[in-house]
Coordinates of C-alpha atoms and ligand atoms in Angstrom, one line a residue:
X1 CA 0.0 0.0 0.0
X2 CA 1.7 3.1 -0.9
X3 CA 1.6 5.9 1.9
X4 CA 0.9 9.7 2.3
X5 CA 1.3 12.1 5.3
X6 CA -1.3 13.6 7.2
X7 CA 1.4 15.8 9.5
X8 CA 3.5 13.7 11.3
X9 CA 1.6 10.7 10.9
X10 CA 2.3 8.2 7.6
X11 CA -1.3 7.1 6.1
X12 CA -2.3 4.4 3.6
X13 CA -2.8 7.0 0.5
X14 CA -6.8 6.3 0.4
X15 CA -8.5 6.5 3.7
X16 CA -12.0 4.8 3.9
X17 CA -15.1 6.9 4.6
X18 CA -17.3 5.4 7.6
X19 CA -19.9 8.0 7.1
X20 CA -22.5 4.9 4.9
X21 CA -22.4 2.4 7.5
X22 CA -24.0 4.6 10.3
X23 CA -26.3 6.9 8.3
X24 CA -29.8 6.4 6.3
X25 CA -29.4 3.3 4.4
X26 CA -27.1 1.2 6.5
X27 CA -26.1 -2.5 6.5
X28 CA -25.5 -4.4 9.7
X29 CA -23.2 -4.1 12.2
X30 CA -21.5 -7.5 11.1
X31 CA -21.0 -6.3 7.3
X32 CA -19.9 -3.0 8.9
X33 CA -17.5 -4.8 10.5
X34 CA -16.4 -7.1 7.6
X35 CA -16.5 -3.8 5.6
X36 CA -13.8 -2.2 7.9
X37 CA -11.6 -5.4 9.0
X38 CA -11.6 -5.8 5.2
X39 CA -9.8 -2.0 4.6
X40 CA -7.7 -3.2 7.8
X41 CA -6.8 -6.4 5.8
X42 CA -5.8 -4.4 2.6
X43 CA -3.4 -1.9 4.3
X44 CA -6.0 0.8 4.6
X45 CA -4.6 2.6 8.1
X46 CA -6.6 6.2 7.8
X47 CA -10.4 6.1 8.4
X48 CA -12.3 9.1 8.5
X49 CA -15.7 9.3 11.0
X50 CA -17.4 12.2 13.0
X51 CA -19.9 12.2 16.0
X52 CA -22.6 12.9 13.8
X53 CA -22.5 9.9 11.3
X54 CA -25.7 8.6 13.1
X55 CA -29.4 8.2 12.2
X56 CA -31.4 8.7 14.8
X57 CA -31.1 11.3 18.0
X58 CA -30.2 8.8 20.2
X59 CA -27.6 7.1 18.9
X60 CA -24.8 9.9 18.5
X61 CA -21.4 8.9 17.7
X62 CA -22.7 5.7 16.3
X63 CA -20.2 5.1 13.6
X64 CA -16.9 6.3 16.1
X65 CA -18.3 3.4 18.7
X66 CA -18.6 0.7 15.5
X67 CA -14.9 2.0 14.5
X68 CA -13.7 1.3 17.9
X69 CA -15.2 -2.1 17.6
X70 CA -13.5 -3.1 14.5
X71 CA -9.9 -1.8 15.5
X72 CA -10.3 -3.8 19.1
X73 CA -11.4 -7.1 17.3
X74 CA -8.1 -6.2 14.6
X75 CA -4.3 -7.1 14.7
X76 CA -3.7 -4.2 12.9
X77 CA -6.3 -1.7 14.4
X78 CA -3.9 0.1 16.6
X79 CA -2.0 1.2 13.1
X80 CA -5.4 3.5 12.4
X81 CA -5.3 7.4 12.5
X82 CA -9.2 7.7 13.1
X83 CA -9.9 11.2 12.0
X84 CA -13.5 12.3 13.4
X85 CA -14.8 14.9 13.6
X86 CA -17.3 18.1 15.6
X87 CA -19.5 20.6 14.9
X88 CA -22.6 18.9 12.9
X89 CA -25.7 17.8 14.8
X90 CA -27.8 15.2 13.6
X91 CA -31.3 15.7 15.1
X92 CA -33.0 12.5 13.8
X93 CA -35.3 13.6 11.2
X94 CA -32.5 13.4 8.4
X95 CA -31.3 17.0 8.9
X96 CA -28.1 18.1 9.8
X97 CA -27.4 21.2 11.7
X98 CA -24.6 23.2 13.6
X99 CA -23.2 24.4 16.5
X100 CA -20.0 25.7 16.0
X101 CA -19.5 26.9 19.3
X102 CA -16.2 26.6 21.8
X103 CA -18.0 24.8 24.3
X104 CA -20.5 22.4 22.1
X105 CA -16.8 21.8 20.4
X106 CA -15.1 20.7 24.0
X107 CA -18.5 18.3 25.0
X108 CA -18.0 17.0 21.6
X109 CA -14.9 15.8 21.7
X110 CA -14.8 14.4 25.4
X111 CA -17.3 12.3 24.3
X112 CA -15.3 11.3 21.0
X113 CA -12.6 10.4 23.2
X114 CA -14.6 8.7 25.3
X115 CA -16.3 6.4 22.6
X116 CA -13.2 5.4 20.8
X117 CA -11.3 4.8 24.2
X118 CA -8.6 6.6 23.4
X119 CA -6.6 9.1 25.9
X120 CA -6.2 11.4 22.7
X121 CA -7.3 12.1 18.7
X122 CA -5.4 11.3 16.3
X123 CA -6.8 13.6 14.4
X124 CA -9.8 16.1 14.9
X125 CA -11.3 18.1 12.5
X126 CA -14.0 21.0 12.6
X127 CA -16.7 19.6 10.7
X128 CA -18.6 23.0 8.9
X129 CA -18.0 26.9 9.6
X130 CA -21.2 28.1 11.7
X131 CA -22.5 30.7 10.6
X132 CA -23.7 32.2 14.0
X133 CA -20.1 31.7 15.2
X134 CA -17.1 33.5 14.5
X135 CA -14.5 30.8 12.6
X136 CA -11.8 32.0 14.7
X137 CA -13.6 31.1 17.9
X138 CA -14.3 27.9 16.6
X139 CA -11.1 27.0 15.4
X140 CA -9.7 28.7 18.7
X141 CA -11.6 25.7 20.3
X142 CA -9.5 22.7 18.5
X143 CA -6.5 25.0 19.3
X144 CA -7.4 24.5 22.9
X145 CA -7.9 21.2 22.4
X146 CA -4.5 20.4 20.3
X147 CA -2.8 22.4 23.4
X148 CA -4.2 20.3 26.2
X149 CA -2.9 16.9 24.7
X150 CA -6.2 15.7 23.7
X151 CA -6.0 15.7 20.2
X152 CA -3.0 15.2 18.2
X153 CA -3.5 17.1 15.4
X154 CA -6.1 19.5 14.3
X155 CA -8.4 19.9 10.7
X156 CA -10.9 22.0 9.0
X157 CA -13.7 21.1 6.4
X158 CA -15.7 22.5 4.1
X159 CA -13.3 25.9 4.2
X160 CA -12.7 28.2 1.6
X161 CA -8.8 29.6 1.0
X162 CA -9.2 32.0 3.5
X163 CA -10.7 29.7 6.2
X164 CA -7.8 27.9 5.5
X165 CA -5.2 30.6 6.1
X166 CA -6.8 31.5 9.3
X167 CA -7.3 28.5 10.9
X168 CA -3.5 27.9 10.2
X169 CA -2.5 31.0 11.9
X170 CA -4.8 30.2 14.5
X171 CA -3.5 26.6 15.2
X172 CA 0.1 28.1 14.7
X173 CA 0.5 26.6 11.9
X174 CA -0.5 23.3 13.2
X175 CA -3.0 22.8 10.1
X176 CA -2.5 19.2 8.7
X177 CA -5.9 18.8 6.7
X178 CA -8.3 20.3 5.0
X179 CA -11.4 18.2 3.8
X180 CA -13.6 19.0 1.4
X181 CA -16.3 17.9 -1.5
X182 CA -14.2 17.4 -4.9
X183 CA -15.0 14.7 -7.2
X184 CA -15.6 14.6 -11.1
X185 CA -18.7 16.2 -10.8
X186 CA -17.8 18.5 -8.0
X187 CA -14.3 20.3 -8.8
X188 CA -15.1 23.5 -7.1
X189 CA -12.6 22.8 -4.6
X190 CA -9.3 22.8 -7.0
X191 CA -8.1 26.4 -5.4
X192 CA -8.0 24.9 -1.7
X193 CA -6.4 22.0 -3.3
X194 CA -3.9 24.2 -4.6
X195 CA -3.5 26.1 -1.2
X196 CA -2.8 22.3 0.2
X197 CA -0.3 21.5 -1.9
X198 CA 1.4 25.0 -2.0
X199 CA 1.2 24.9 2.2
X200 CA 2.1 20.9 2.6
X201 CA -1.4 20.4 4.5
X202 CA -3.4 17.3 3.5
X203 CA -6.5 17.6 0.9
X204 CA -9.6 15.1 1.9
X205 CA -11.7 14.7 -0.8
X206 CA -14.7 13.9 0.9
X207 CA -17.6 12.3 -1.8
X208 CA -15.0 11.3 -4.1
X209 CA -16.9 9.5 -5.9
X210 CA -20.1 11.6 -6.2
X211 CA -21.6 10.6 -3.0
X212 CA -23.7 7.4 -1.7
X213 CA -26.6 7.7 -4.1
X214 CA -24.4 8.4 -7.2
X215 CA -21.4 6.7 -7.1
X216 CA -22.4 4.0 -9.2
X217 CA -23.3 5.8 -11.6
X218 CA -19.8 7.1 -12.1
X219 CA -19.5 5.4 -15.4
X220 CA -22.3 6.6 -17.4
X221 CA -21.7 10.1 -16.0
X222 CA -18.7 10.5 -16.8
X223 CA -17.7 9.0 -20.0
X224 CA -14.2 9.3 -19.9
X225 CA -13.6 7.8 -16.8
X226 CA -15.2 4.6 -18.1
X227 CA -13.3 4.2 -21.2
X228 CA -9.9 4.6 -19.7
X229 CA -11.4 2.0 -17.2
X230 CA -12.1 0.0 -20.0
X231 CA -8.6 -0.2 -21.1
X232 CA -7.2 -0.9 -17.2
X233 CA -9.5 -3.5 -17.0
X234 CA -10.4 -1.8 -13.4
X235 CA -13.7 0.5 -12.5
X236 CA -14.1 3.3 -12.9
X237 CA -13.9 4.6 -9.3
X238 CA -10.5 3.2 -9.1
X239 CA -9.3 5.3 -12.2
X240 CA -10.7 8.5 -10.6
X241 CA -9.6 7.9 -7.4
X242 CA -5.9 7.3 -9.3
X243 CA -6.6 10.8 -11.3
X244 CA -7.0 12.3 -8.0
X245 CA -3.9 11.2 -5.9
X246 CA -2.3 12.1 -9.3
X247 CA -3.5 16.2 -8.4
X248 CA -0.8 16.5 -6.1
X249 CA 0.9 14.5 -3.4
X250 CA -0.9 16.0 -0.8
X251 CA -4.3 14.3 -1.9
X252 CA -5.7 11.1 0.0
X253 CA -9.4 10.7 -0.9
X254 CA -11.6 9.0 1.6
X255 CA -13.8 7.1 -0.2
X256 CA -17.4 5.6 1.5
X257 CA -17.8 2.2 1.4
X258 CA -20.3 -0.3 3.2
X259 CA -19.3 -3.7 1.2
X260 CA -15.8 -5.2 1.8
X261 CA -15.6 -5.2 -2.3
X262 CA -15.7 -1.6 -2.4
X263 CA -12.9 -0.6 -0.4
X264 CA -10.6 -3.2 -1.6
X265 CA -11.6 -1.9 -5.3
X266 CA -11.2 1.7 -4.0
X267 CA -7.6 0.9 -2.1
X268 CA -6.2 -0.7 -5.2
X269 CA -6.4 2.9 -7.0
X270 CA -2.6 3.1 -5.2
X271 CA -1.7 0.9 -7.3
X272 CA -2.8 2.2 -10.3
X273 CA -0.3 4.3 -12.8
X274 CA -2.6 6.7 -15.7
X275 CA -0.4 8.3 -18.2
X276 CA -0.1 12.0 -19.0
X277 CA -2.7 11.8 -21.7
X278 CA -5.1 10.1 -19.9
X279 CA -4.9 12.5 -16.5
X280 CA -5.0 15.7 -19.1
X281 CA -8.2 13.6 -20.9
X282 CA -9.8 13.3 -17.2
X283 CA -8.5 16.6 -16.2
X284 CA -11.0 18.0 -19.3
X285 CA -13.9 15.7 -18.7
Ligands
NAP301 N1 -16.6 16.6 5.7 C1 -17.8 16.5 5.2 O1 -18.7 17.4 5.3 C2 -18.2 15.2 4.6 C3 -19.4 15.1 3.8 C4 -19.7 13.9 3.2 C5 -18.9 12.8 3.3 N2 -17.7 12.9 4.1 C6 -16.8 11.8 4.2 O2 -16.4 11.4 2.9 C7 -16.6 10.0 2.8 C8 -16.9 9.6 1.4 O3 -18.0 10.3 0.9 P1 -19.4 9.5 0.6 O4 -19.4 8.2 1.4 O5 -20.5 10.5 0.8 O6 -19.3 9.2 -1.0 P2 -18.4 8.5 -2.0 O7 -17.1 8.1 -1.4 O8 -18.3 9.4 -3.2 O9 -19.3 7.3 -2.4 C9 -19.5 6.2 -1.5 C10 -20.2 5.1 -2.2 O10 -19.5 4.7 -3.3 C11 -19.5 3.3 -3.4 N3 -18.2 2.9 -3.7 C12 -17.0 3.1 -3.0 N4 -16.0 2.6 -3.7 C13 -16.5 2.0 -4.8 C14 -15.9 1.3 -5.8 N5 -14.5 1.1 -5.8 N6 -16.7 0.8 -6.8 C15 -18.0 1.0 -6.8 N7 -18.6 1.7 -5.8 C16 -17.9 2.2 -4.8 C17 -19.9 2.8 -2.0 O11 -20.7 1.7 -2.2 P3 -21.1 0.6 -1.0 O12 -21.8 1.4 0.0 O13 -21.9 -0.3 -1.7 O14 -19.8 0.0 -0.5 C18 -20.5 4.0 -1.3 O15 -21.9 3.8 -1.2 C19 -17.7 9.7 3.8 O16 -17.8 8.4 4.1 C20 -17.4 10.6 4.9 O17 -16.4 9.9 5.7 C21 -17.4 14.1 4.7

């Protein structure tokens, strides 16, 4: 598996996305399991969550307790950088919402500690800017947080350039990811991935592949991505998830799964070598 860095820490180069097994539409807990002992199996050792990848109101954090599951029952689950997440609220009629604030922030990741037993976070990211908080008081939360020892390095999501910038000053520049929507149909966020690369901070692409509902569809969507497929003898996730950690080294897409065949397809886009023409033909797609 080849690797990438996130900070100081050395991750497989394509994380796995927990978010489908704990949302609307989830299998059960043992292919959940299966799902993430198989991206353990394949050298997957980055796995992205957040207390808010639940269904119903009572169940918060219900994909950071299944994660905690799978690395205990796992030879190789103490190898994981987890990377959750605070700052989304799930209310349990399919909305999300926000609270931003410093002290919903601290709550929130005392009880993230808490549910993956761990005495710190390897890495914690601020889920969504709230707009009835200043981003510097939010961010001057996880600073707090990163200070006290009880998280180990500190994120940001769905920010724009200048998020970014400030949130680096903020932590000191302490900043080692950024994580936001970019796939083929979404490529809004090429100047932050730019910023990442230019800075040396991590880009997440979260949705890589277009998002639960559409990912399958990858194919007939986009055209290109099929045909070069086609000639790999590989899906077509694979080849975009290879044209994306061809962007820039700084890139490691988290792609969803909730079938063991789908991350083992996704991991094996490491592997996976597209030439010039091909990157510029998916580049123009
Ligand atoms: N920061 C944020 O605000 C934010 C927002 C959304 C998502 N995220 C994160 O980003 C992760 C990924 O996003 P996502 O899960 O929404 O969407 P995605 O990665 O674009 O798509 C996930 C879907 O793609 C399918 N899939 C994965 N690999 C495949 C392959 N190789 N071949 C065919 N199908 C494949 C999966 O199918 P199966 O389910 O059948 O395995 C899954 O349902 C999430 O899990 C979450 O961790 C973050």
């Amino acid at each position: 598996m080849h690797t990438r860095r996130i900070g100081d820490v050395e991750v497989s180069a394509i994380g796995l996305g927990a978010m489908p097994m704990s949302i609307e539409g989830r299998p059960d807990e043992a292919r959940s399991l299966a799902t993430l002992h198989a991206a353990l199996d394949t050298g997957v050792t980055l796995i992205d969550t957040a207390d808010a990848y639940h269904r119903d109101a009572d169940e918060v954090g219900h994909n950071e307790t299944l994660i905690a599951k799978a690395l205990a029952t796992h030879d190789r689950g103490g190898d994981v950088l987890v990377a959750t997440k605070g700052g989304h609220l799930r209310p349990g009629d399919g909305s999300w919402t926000l609270d931003g604030s410093p002290r919903h922030l601290k709550e929130a990741c005392e009880a993230s500690l808490r549910r993956l037993g761990v005495e710190a976070i390897g890495l914690y990211q601020f889920h969504r800017p709230d707009p009835r908080v200043p981003y510097a008081e939010s961010v001057g939360a996880v600073r707090e947080l990163l200070d006290e020892g009880k998280i180990l390095a500190a994120g940001v999501s769905n920010a724009n350039p200048e998020q970014i910038e400030l949130a680096n000053d903020i932590l000191g520049g302490r900043l080692v990811s950024v994580q936001n929507q970019f796939s083929p149909a979404f490529r809004s966020s090429e100047p932050e991935l730019r910023l990442c690369d230019e800075l040396g901070i991590a880009f997440l692409p979260w949705s890589p592949l277009g998002g639960i509902s559409r990912a399958g569809e990858l194919g007939s969507v986009h055209a290109p991505f099929a045909r070069i497929a086609e000639a790999h003898g590989v899906s077509p996730q694979r080849v975009c998830l290879a044209w994306m950690l061809a962007k820039s080294p700084a890139v490691v897409p988290i792609p969803g799964a909730s079938r063991p065949e789908t991350i083992r397809d996704s991991a094996a886009a490491t592997e996976l070598v597209l030439t010039a023409e091909e990157l510029a033909e998916l580049d123009a797609a």
